PDB file of C-alpha atoms in Angstrom:
ATOM      1  CA  MET A   1      -0.050  -0.030   0.098  1.00  0.00           C
ATOM      2  CA  ALA A   2       3.379   2.356   0.149  1.00  0.00           C
ATOM      3  CA  ARG A   3       1.903   3.173  -3.755  1.00  0.00           C
ATOM      4  CA  LYS A   4       0.690   7.445  -4.083  1.00  0.00           C
ATOM      5  CA  PRO A   5      -2.446   8.902  -5.193  1.00  0.00           C
ATOM      6  CA  ARG A   6      -3.420  10.880  -7.495  1.00  0.00           C
ATOM      7  CA  ILE A   7      -5.132  13.630  -6.837  1.00  0.00           C
ATOM      8  CA  LYS A   8      -7.165  16.774  -8.956  1.00  0.00           C
ATOM      9  CA  LEU A   9      -6.968  19.959  -7.330  1.00  0.00           C
ATOM     10  CA  PRO A  10      -6.665  23.421  -7.797  1.00  0.00           C
ATOM     11  CA  LYS A  11      -3.489  26.051  -6.304  1.00  0.00           C
ATOM     12  CA  SER A  12      -4.996  28.994  -5.652  1.00  0.00           C
ATOM     13  CA  VAL A  13      -9.501  30.098  -6.249  1.00  0.00           C
ATOM     14  CA  ASN A  14     -11.944  32.153  -5.778  1.00  0.00           C
ATOM     15  CA  LYS A  15     -13.269  33.304  -2.051  1.00  0.00           C
ATOM     16  CA  GLY A  16     -16.629  30.577  -2.269  1.00  0.00           C
ATOM     17  CA  GLN A  17     -15.562  28.809  -4.761  1.00  0.00           C
ATOM     18  CA  VAL A  18     -16.596  25.313  -5.481  1.00  0.00           C
ATOM     19  CA  VAL A  19     -14.539  23.214  -6.878  1.00  0.00           C
ATOM     20  CA  GLN A  20     -13.845  19.832  -8.535  1.00  0.00           C
ATOM     21  CA  ILE A  21     -11.943  17.908  -6.013  1.00  0.00           C
ATOM     22  CA  LYS A  22     -10.497  14.027  -7.882  1.00  0.00           C
ATOM     23  CA  THR A  23      -9.268  11.200  -6.813  1.00  0.00           C
ATOM     24  CA  LEU A  24      -7.829   7.961  -7.430  1.00  0.00           C
ATOM     25  CA  ILE A  25      -4.745   5.517  -5.534  1.00  0.00           C
ATOM     26  CA  PRO A  26      -3.590   2.490  -7.013  1.00  0.00           C
ATOM     27  CA  HIS A  27      -5.096  -1.001  -5.259  1.00  0.00           C
ATOM     28  CA  LYS A  28      -6.473  -3.778  -6.501  1.00  0.00           C
ATOM     29  CA  MET A  29      -9.533  -4.438  -4.181  1.00  0.00           C
ATOM     30  CA  GLU A  30      -9.715  -7.979  -4.120  1.00  0.00           C
ATOM     31  CA  THR A  31     -14.058  -8.812  -3.548  1.00  0.00           C
ATOM     32  CA  GLY A  32     -13.377 -11.509  -1.889  1.00  0.00           C
ATOM     33  CA  GLN A  33     -14.880 -13.867  -3.477  1.00  0.00           C
ATOM     34  CA  ARG A  34     -12.257 -14.660  -6.130  1.00  0.00           C
ATOM     35  CA  LYS A  35     -10.912 -18.420  -5.470  1.00  0.00           C
ATOM     36  CA  ASN A  36      -6.734 -18.604  -6.200  1.00  0.00           C
ATOM     37  CA  LYS A  37      -5.771 -21.715  -8.656  1.00  0.00           C
ATOM     38  CA  LYS A  38      -6.180 -24.315  -6.306  1.00  0.00           C
ATOM     39  CA  GLY A  39      -9.928 -23.554  -5.643  1.00  0.00           C
ATOM     40  CA  GLY A  40      -9.436 -21.690  -2.272  1.00  0.00           C
ATOM     41  CA  LYS A  41     -10.800 -17.993  -2.074  1.00  0.00           C
ATOM     42  CA  ILE A  42      -8.516 -15.280  -1.926  1.00  0.00           C
ATOM     43  CA  PRO A  43      -9.658 -13.087   1.456  1.00  0.00           C
ATOM     44  CA  ARG A  44     -11.480  -9.340   0.936  1.00  0.00           C
ATOM     45  CA  PHE A  45      -8.802  -6.785   0.960  1.00  0.00           C
ATOM     46  CA  ILE A  46      -9.846  -3.780  -0.077  1.00  0.00           C
ATOM     47  CA  ILE A  47      -9.645   0.332   0.905  1.00  0.00           C
ATOM     48  CA  ASN A  48     -13.195   0.696   2.512  1.00  0.00           C
ATOM     49  CA  LYS A  49     -12.658   4.816   3.377  1.00  0.00           C
ATOM     50  CA  VAL A  50     -11.712   7.469   1.746  1.00  0.00           C
ATOM     51  CA  GLU A  51     -12.469  11.544   3.577  1.00  0.00           C
ATOM     52  CA  ALA A  52     -11.775  13.973   2.623  1.00  0.00           C
ATOM     53  CA  VAL A  53     -11.054  16.996   5.761  1.00  0.00           C
ATOM     54  CA  PHE A  54     -10.273  20.458   5.685  1.00  0.00           C
ATOM     55  CA  ASN A  55      -8.125  22.820   7.906  1.00  0.00           C
ATOM     56  CA  GLY A  56      -9.792  19.966   9.911  1.00  0.00           C
ATOM     57  CA  LYS A  57     -13.040  20.075   9.517  1.00  0.00           C
ATOM     58  CA  PRO A  58     -14.350  17.312   7.148  1.00  0.00           C
ATOM     59  CA  VAL A  59     -15.431  17.348   3.880  1.00  0.00           C
ATOM     60  CA  VAL A  60     -16.530  14.255   2.800  1.00  0.00           C
ATOM     61  CA  THR A  61     -16.619  10.556   3.660  1.00  0.00           C
ATOM     62  CA  ALA A  62     -16.945   7.599   0.982  1.00  0.00           C
ATOM     63  CA  ASP A  63     -17.299   4.127   2.878  1.00  0.00           C
ATOM     64  CA  LEU A  64     -16.475   0.634   0.143  1.00  0.00           C
ATOM     65  CA  HIS A  65     -17.798  -1.690  -0.821  1.00  0.00           C
ATOM     66  CA  PRO A  66     -15.793  -5.500  -2.442  1.00  0.00           C
ATOM     67  CA  ALA A  67     -17.922  -3.096  -5.691  1.00  0.00           C
ATOM     68  CA  ILE A  68     -15.977  -0.678  -6.548  1.00  0.00           C
ATOM     69  CA  SER A  69     -13.425  -1.145  -9.807  1.00  0.00           C
ATOM     70  CA  ALA A  70      -9.930  -1.557  -9.331  1.00  0.00           C
ATOM     71  CA  ASN A  71      -8.034   1.740  -8.472  1.00  0.00           C
ATOM     72  CA  PRO A  72     -10.660   3.194  -6.694  1.00  0.00           C
ATOM     73  CA  TYR A  73     -11.453   6.763  -8.594  1.00  0.00           C
ATOM     74  CA  PHE A  74     -14.513   9.307  -6.132  1.00  0.00           C
ATOM     75  CA  ALA A  75     -13.766  12.368  -7.814  1.00  0.00           C
ATOM     76  CA  PHE A  76     -16.754  15.371  -5.647  1.00  0.00           C
ATOM     77  CA  TYR A  77     -17.568  18.929  -4.872  1.00  0.00           C
ATOM     78  CA  ALA A  78     -16.043  21.074  -2.433  1.00  0.00           C
ATOM     79  CA  ARG A  79     -16.860  24.808  -1.331  1.00  0.00           C
ATOM     80  CA  ILE A  80     -13.641  26.700  -0.356  1.00  0.00           C
ATOM     81  CA  ASP A  81     -13.534  29.853   1.769  1.00  0.00           C
ATOM     82  CA  GLU A  82     -10.329  30.343   2.941  1.00  0.00           C
ATOM     83  CA  SER A  83      -7.089  29.502   2.129  1.00  0.00           C
ATOM     84  CA  GLY A  84      -5.804  26.005   3.581  1.00  0.00           C
ATOM     85  CA  THR A  85      -4.957  22.124   3.350  1.00  0.00           C
ATOM     86  CA  PHE A  86      -7.137  19.762   2.594  1.00  0.00           C
ATOM     87  CA  LYS A  87      -6.460  16.508   3.991  1.00  0.00           C
ATOM     88  CA  PHE A  88      -7.004  12.868   1.864  1.00  0.00           C
ATOM     89  CA  VAL A  89      -6.587   9.029   4.241  1.00  0.00           C
ATOM     90  CA  TRP A  90      -7.484   6.081   2.767  1.00  0.00           C
ATOM     91  CA  THR A  91      -7.764   3.176   5.139  1.00  0.00           C
ATOM     92  CA  ASP A  92      -7.614  -0.081   3.547  1.00  0.00           C
ATOM     93  CA  ASP A  93      -9.466  -3.659   5.328  1.00  0.00           C
ATOM     94  CA  LYS A  94      -5.754  -3.987   7.604  1.00  0.00           C
ATOM     95  CA  GLY A  95      -6.167  -0.627   9.550  1.00  0.00           C
ATOM     96  CA  GLY A  96      -3.417   0.487   7.303  1.00  0.00           C
ATOM     97  CA  LYS A  97      -3.344   4.835   6.013  1.00  0.00           C
ATOM     98  CA  VAL A  98      -2.659   6.315   3.428  1.00  0.00           C
ATOM     99  CA  THR A  99      -2.875   9.881   4.118  1.00  0.00           C
ATOM    100  CA  THR A 100      -1.532  12.935   1.391  1.00  0.00           C
ATOM    101  CA  SER A 101      -2.742  16.252   1.807  1.00  0.00           C
ATOM    102  CA  LYS A 102      -2.795  19.860  -0.615  1.00  0.00           C
ATOM    103  CA  LYS A 103      -2.151  23.173  -0.452  1.00  0.00           C
ATOM    104  CA  VAL A 104      -5.096  25.639  -1.916  1.00  0.00           C
ATOM    105  CA  THR A 105      -5.083  28.922  -1.343  1.00  0.00           C
ATOM    106  CA  ALA A 106      -8.418  31.127  -1.916  1.00  0.00           C
ATOM    107  CA  ASN A 107      -7.988  35.241  -3.613  1.00  0.00           C
TER     108      ASN A 107
ATOM    109  CA  MET B   1      -4.450 -28.062 -28.591  1.00  0.00           C
ATOM    110  CA  SER B   2      -7.576 -26.088 -29.627  1.00  0.00           C
ATOM    111  CA  ASN B   3      -7.730 -29.364 -31.447  1.00  0.00           C
ATOM    112  CA  THR B   4      -8.241 -31.453 -28.063  1.00  0.00           C
ATOM    113  CA  ILE B   5     -10.512 -28.986 -27.040  1.00  0.00           C
ATOM    114  CA  ARG B   6     -12.894 -29.431 -29.966  1.00  0.00           C
ATOM    115  CA  LYS B   7     -11.987 -33.167 -29.535  1.00  0.00           C
ATOM    116  CA  LEU B   8     -13.205 -33.357 -26.043  1.00  0.00           C
ATOM    117  CA  GLU B   9     -16.427 -31.212 -26.175  1.00  0.00           C
ATOM    118  CA  ASN B  10     -18.323 -33.312 -28.135  1.00  0.00           C
ATOM    119  CA  THR B  11     -18.188 -35.510 -25.110  1.00  0.00           C
ATOM    120  CA  LEU B  12     -18.105 -34.166 -22.377  1.00  0.00           C
ATOM    121  CA  GLU B  13     -19.495 -31.701 -21.470  1.00  0.00           C
ATOM    122  CA  ARG B  14     -18.183 -27.678 -21.688  1.00  0.00           C
ATOM    123  CA  ARG B  15     -17.613 -27.574 -17.277  1.00  0.00           C
ATOM    124  CA  ASP B  16     -15.984 -31.084 -18.019  1.00  0.00           C
ATOM    125  CA  VAL B  17     -13.411 -30.006 -19.923  1.00  0.00           C
ATOM    126  CA  LEU B  18     -12.687 -27.138 -18.015  1.00  0.00           C
ATOM    127  CA  LYS B  19     -12.147 -29.035 -14.860  1.00  0.00           C
ATOM    128  CA  LEU B  20      -9.665 -30.578 -17.230  1.00  0.00           C
ATOM    129  CA  LEU B  21      -7.480 -28.345 -17.657  1.00  0.00           C
ATOM    130  CA  GLY B  22      -8.309 -26.520 -14.921  1.00  0.00           C
ATOM    131  CA  LEU B  23      -4.426 -27.281 -13.383  1.00  0.00           C
ATOM    132  CA  GLY B  24      -3.281 -25.806 -17.199  1.00  0.00           C
ATOM    133  CA  THR B  25      -2.584 -22.833 -17.815  1.00  0.00           C
ATOM    134  CA  VAL B  26      -5.619 -21.797 -20.340  1.00  0.00           C
ATOM    135  CA  ALA B  27      -7.557 -21.537 -16.215  1.00  0.00           C
ATOM    136  CA  ALA B  28      -4.398 -19.337 -15.699  1.00  0.00           C
ATOM    137  CA  ALA B  29      -6.093 -16.915 -18.337  1.00  0.00           C
ATOM    138  CA  THR B  30      -9.225 -17.382 -17.476  1.00  0.00           C
ATOM    139  CA  GLY B  31      -9.754 -18.306 -13.862  1.00  0.00           C
ATOM    140  CA  SER B  32      -9.826 -14.690 -12.807  1.00  0.00           C
ATOM    141  CA  ILE B  33     -13.147 -13.912 -14.699  1.00  0.00           C
ATOM    142  CA  VAL B  34     -14.458 -16.258 -13.607  1.00  0.00           C
ATOM    143  CA  SER B  35     -16.605 -14.835 -11.266  1.00  0.00           C
ATOM    144  CA  GLY B  36     -18.862 -16.125  -7.458  1.00  0.00           C
ATOM    145  CA  GLU B  37     -22.534 -16.762  -7.240  1.00  0.00           C
ATOM    146  CA  ALA B  38     -24.361 -14.035  -7.803  1.00  0.00           C
ATOM    147  CA  LEU B  39     -26.176 -13.056  -4.648  1.00  0.00           C
ATOM    148  CA  ALA B  40     -27.795 -10.690  -4.565  1.00  0.00           C
ATOM    149  CA  THR B  41     -30.880  -9.673  -5.430  1.00  0.00           C
ATOM    150  CA  PRO B  42     -33.614  -7.090  -6.229  1.00  0.00           C
ATOM    151  CA  ASP B  43     -35.008  -8.332  -2.439  1.00  0.00           C
ATOM    152  CA  SER B  44     -32.211  -7.305  -0.543  1.00  0.00           C
ATOM    153  CA  ALA B  45     -30.968  -5.199  -2.215  1.00  0.00           C
ATOM    154  CA  ALA B  46     -33.693  -2.944  -1.351  1.00  0.00           C
ATOM    155  CA  LYS B  47     -33.430  -3.681   2.439  1.00  0.00           C
ATOM    156  CA  LEU B  48     -30.312  -2.083   1.792  1.00  0.00           C
ATOM    157  CA  ILE B  49     -31.569   0.649   0.516  1.00  0.00           C
ATOM    158  CA  SER B  50     -34.060   0.951   2.998  1.00  0.00           C
ATOM    159  CA  LYS B  51     -31.210  -0.037   6.112  1.00  0.00           C
ATOM    160  CA  LEU B  52     -29.338   3.082   4.903  1.00  0.00           C
ATOM    161  CA  SER B  53     -31.518   5.944   4.267  1.00  0.00           C
ATOM    162  CA  GLY B  54     -33.630   4.993   7.303  1.00  0.00           C
ATOM    163  CA  THR B  55     -37.100   5.308   5.341  1.00  0.00           C
ATOM    164  CA  SER B  56     -39.482   2.807   2.528  1.00  0.00           C
ATOM    165  CA  SER B  57     -41.346   6.050   1.633  1.00  0.00           C
ATOM    166  CA  TYR B  58     -38.975   7.542  -0.884  1.00  0.00           C
ATOM    167  CA  LYS B  59     -39.508  10.317  -3.261  1.00  0.00           C
ATOM    168  CA  SER B  60     -38.230  10.938  -6.398  1.00  0.00           C
ATOM    169  CA  GLY B  61     -37.094  13.463  -8.954  1.00  0.00           C
ATOM    170  CA  LYS B  62     -34.474  15.095  -7.312  1.00  0.00           C
ATOM    171  CA  ILE B  63     -31.409  12.600  -7.978  1.00  0.00           C
ATOM    172  CA  THR B  64     -29.871  12.305 -10.637  1.00  0.00           C
ATOM    173  CA  LEU B  65     -28.085   8.676 -11.303  1.00  0.00           C
ATOM    174  CA  LYS B  66     -25.954   9.421 -14.865  1.00  0.00           C
ATOM    175  CA  MET B  67     -23.611   5.928 -16.383  1.00  0.00           C
ATOM    176  CA  PRO B  68     -23.322   4.114 -18.998  1.00  0.00           C
ATOM    177  CA  GLU B  69     -26.914   2.924 -20.922  1.00  0.00           C
ATOM    178  CA  ILE B  70     -24.796  -0.414 -22.114  1.00  0.00           C
ATOM    179  CA  ALA B  71     -21.307  -0.988 -20.312  1.00  0.00           C
ATOM    180  CA  GLU B  72     -18.537  -3.016 -22.513  1.00  0.00           C
ATOM    181  CA  ASN B  73     -16.919  -3.678 -19.815  1.00  0.00           C
ATOM    182  CA  GLY B  74     -18.666  -4.749 -15.110  1.00  0.00           C
ATOM    183  CA  ALA B  75     -15.307  -4.486 -13.933  1.00  0.00           C
ATOM    184  CA  THR B  76     -14.879  -0.640 -14.054  1.00  0.00           C
ATOM    185  CA  VAL B  77     -17.766   1.757 -14.407  1.00  0.00           C
ATOM    186  CA  PRO B  78     -18.372   5.477 -14.048  1.00  0.00           C
ATOM    187  CA  LEU B  79     -21.147   6.028 -12.900  1.00  0.00           C
ATOM    188  CA  THR B  80     -22.218  10.347 -10.750  1.00  0.00           C
ATOM    189  CA  VAL B  81     -24.737  10.378  -8.916  1.00  0.00           C
ATOM    190  CA  ARG B  82     -26.143  14.116  -8.388  1.00  0.00           C
ATOM    191  CA  VAL B  83     -28.481  15.991  -6.466  1.00  0.00           C
ATOM    192  CA  ASP B  84     -30.802  19.133  -6.645  1.00  0.00           C
ATOM    193  CA  SER B  85     -29.438  21.227  -3.103  1.00  0.00           C
ATOM    194  CA  PRO B  86     -28.678  24.167  -2.449  1.00  0.00           C
ATOM    195  CA  MET B  87     -26.055  22.301   0.074  1.00  0.00           C
ATOM    196  CA  THR B  88     -26.220  24.960   2.652  1.00  0.00           C
ATOM    197  CA  ALA B  89     -26.094  25.279   6.361  1.00  0.00           C
ATOM    198  CA  SER B  90     -30.185  24.316   6.900  1.00  0.00           C
ATOM    199  CA  SER B  91     -30.563  23.004   3.875  1.00  0.00           C
ATOM    200  CA  TYR B  92     -27.600  20.040   1.993  1.00  0.00           C
ATOM    201  CA  VAL B  93     -27.464  16.177   1.247  1.00  0.00           C
ATOM    202  CA  LYS B  94     -26.096  14.464   4.134  1.00  0.00           C
ATOM    203  CA  SER B  95     -25.559  11.047   1.998  1.00  0.00           C
ATOM    204  CA  ILE B  96     -25.914   9.584  -0.430  1.00  0.00           C
ATOM    205  CA  HIS B  97     -25.979   5.557  -0.387  1.00  0.00           C
ATOM    206  CA  LEU B  98     -24.998   3.142  -3.962  1.00  0.00           C
ATOM    207  CA  ALA B  99     -26.751  -0.714  -4.006  1.00  0.00           C
ATOM    208  CA  ALA B 100     -26.511  -2.524  -7.159  1.00  0.00           C
ATOM    209  CA  ASP B 101     -29.518  -5.749  -6.818  1.00  0.00           C
ATOM    210  CA  LYS B 102     -27.329  -8.575  -8.883  1.00  0.00           C
ATOM    211  CA  ASN B 103     -23.857  -8.373  -7.364  1.00  0.00           C
ATOM    212  CA  PRO B 104     -21.926 -10.707  -5.644  1.00  0.00           C
ATOM    213  CA  ARG B 105     -23.648  -8.942  -2.632  1.00  0.00           C
ATOM    214  CA  SER B 106     -25.571  -5.674  -2.765  1.00  0.00           C
ATOM    215  CA  GLU B 107     -23.983  -2.707  -0.808  1.00  0.00           C
ATOM    216  CA  VAL B 108     -21.631  -0.649  -3.884  1.00  0.00           C
ATOM    217  CA  ALA B 109     -20.504   2.272  -1.884  1.00  0.00           C
ATOM    218  CA  SER B 110     -21.720   5.478   0.807  1.00  0.00           C
ATOM    219  CA  PHE B 111     -20.238   9.108   0.849  1.00  0.00           C
ATOM    220  CA  HIS B 112     -21.921  11.319   4.014  1.00  0.00           C
ATOM    221  CA  LEU B 113     -21.443  15.115   2.385  1.00  0.00           C
ATOM    222  CA  THR B 114     -21.966  18.122   4.260  1.00  0.00           C
ATOM    223  CA  PRO B 115     -23.020  21.498   4.046  1.00  0.00           C
ATOM    224  CA  ALA B 116     -19.253  21.827   3.037  1.00  0.00           C
ATOM    225  CA  SER B 117     -19.579  19.613   0.164  1.00  0.00           C
ATOM    226  CA  GLY B 118     -21.258  22.947  -1.228  1.00  0.00           C
ATOM    227  CA  LYS B 119     -22.728  21.337  -4.816  1.00  0.00           C
ATOM    228  CA  ALA B 120     -23.900  17.710  -3.998  1.00  0.00           C
ATOM    229  CA  GLU B 121     -22.054  15.877  -6.690  1.00  0.00           C
ATOM    230  CA  VAL B 122     -20.613  12.587  -6.933  1.00  0.00           C
ATOM    231  CA  SER B 123     -18.391  10.435  -8.887  1.00  0.00           C
ATOM    232  CA  THR B 124     -16.813   6.881  -9.048  1.00  0.00           C
ATOM    233  CA  ARG B 125     -15.633   3.796 -10.777  1.00  0.00           C
ATOM    234  CA  MET B 126     -18.507   0.061  -9.549  1.00  0.00           C
ATOM    235  CA  ARG B 127     -18.249  -2.864 -10.793  1.00  0.00           C
ATOM    236  CA  LEU B 128     -20.778  -5.004 -12.293  1.00  0.00           C
ATOM    237  CA  ALA B 129     -21.571  -9.153 -12.216  1.00  0.00           C
ATOM    238  CA  LYS B 130     -23.839  -8.544 -14.593  1.00  0.00           C
ATOM    239  CA  THR B 131     -27.025  -6.425 -16.214  1.00  0.00           C
ATOM    240  CA  GLN B 132     -28.269  -5.593 -13.283  1.00  0.00           C
ATOM    241  CA  ASN B 133     -30.647  -2.125 -11.675  1.00  0.00           C
ATOM    242  CA  VAL B 134     -28.051   0.172  -9.823  1.00  0.00           C
ATOM    243  CA  ILE B 135     -30.001   2.207  -6.867  1.00  0.00           C
ATOM    244  CA  ALA B 136     -29.528   5.223  -5.935  1.00  0.00           C
ATOM    245  CA  VAL B 137     -30.650   7.212  -2.340  1.00  0.00           C
ATOM    246  CA  ALA B 138     -30.016  11.080  -0.973  1.00  0.00           C
ATOM    247  CA  VAL B 139     -31.001  11.784   2.200  1.00  0.00           C
ATOM    248  CA  MET B 140     -31.741  15.209   2.818  1.00  0.00           C
ATOM    249  CA  SER B 141     -30.903  17.268   6.181  1.00  0.00           C
ATOM    250  CA  ASP B 142     -34.441  17.548   7.150  1.00  0.00           C
ATOM    251  CA  GLY B 143     -35.388  13.652   6.838  1.00  0.00           C
ATOM    252  CA  SER B 144     -36.187  13.003   3.291  1.00  0.00           C
ATOM    253  CA  VAL B 145     -35.071  10.450   1.302  1.00  0.00           C
ATOM    254  CA  HIS B 146     -34.962  10.928  -2.575  1.00  0.00           C
ATOM    255  CA  ARG B 147     -34.806   7.492  -4.898  1.00  0.00           C
ATOM    256  CA  VAL B 148     -33.584   6.678  -8.232  1.00  0.00           C
ATOM    257  CA  SER B 149     -32.896   3.200 -10.123  1.00  0.00           C
ATOM    258  CA  ARG B 150     -31.138   2.313 -13.394  1.00  0.00           C
ATOM    259  CA  LEU B 151     -30.833  -0.559 -15.852  1.00  0.00           C
ATOM    260  CA  VAL B 152     -27.157  -0.514 -16.403  1.00  0.00           C
ATOM    261  CA  LYS B 153     -26.206  -3.860 -19.407  1.00  0.00           C
ATOM    262  CA  VAL B 154     -22.937  -6.009 -19.245  1.00  0.00           C
ATOM    263  CA  THR B 155     -21.332  -7.649 -22.048  1.00  0.00           C
ATOM    264  CA  ILE B 156     -18.716  -8.916 -19.525  1.00  0.00           C
ATOM    265  CA  GLY B 157     -19.083  -9.012 -15.482  1.00  0.00           C
ATOM    266  CA  GLY B 158     -16.495  -7.305 -13.659  1.00  0.00           C
ATOM    267  CA  CYS B 159     -16.821  -9.039  -9.937  1.00  0.00           C
ATOM    268  CA  GLY B 160     -14.337 -11.546 -10.353  1.00  0.00           C
ATOM    269  CA  GLY B 161     -11.763  -8.441 -10.904  1.00  0.00           C
TER     270      GLY B 161
END
């Protein structure tokens, strides 16, 4: 789970502007339905939560299930009233977390 | 090798042939496509949606689910849910729930929004095991629940990976 997520978010916006934020993290999102060559089940291993927090305040969270495709893509909107930092956290089934931050300037 | 398969097919069921080839390279290549049984039903999807949204009376309208009518590859089907809401502190979309009625499991995803979202629209990509209905509901801050469903035709299923 060390691979880098990708975030698309403008560096500077007008105050109060609503912008789309696109996120994608490389992950195979193993469903738990597949079988290996010997017929045993490959255990489920997915990213089950994505959180976006702006200046400490939650903006959006997503609970994901195995029905979400590999390399989960998640796009949403946010209204930006002040300059600050977006923090994104992905959590997997084993409790592993990937965190990344992006700065945004509001003019 | 394909000649052998054709001969075998004359005498054996297709599934026996696949079994015989189970240890061969063919199975290794196709094994990842063979999906599990479809366990979700329209009933279980409806139950899930009503459990997540806390009601079983839905309003229509205000919510749109954008998905392709025909998905060539069920492993990754793009979708966008848009809800008509001002997204202010007094009136906003609390959550959006997604369910599928013929996947191995009904659950797809739940999105929890806040007034800071500015616009009630989320996009992601999902797996579809076969042709089925995808259901989306939006739970509003005033407690009302709006529902929409869409039939998506799938050419190649995508839940096996």
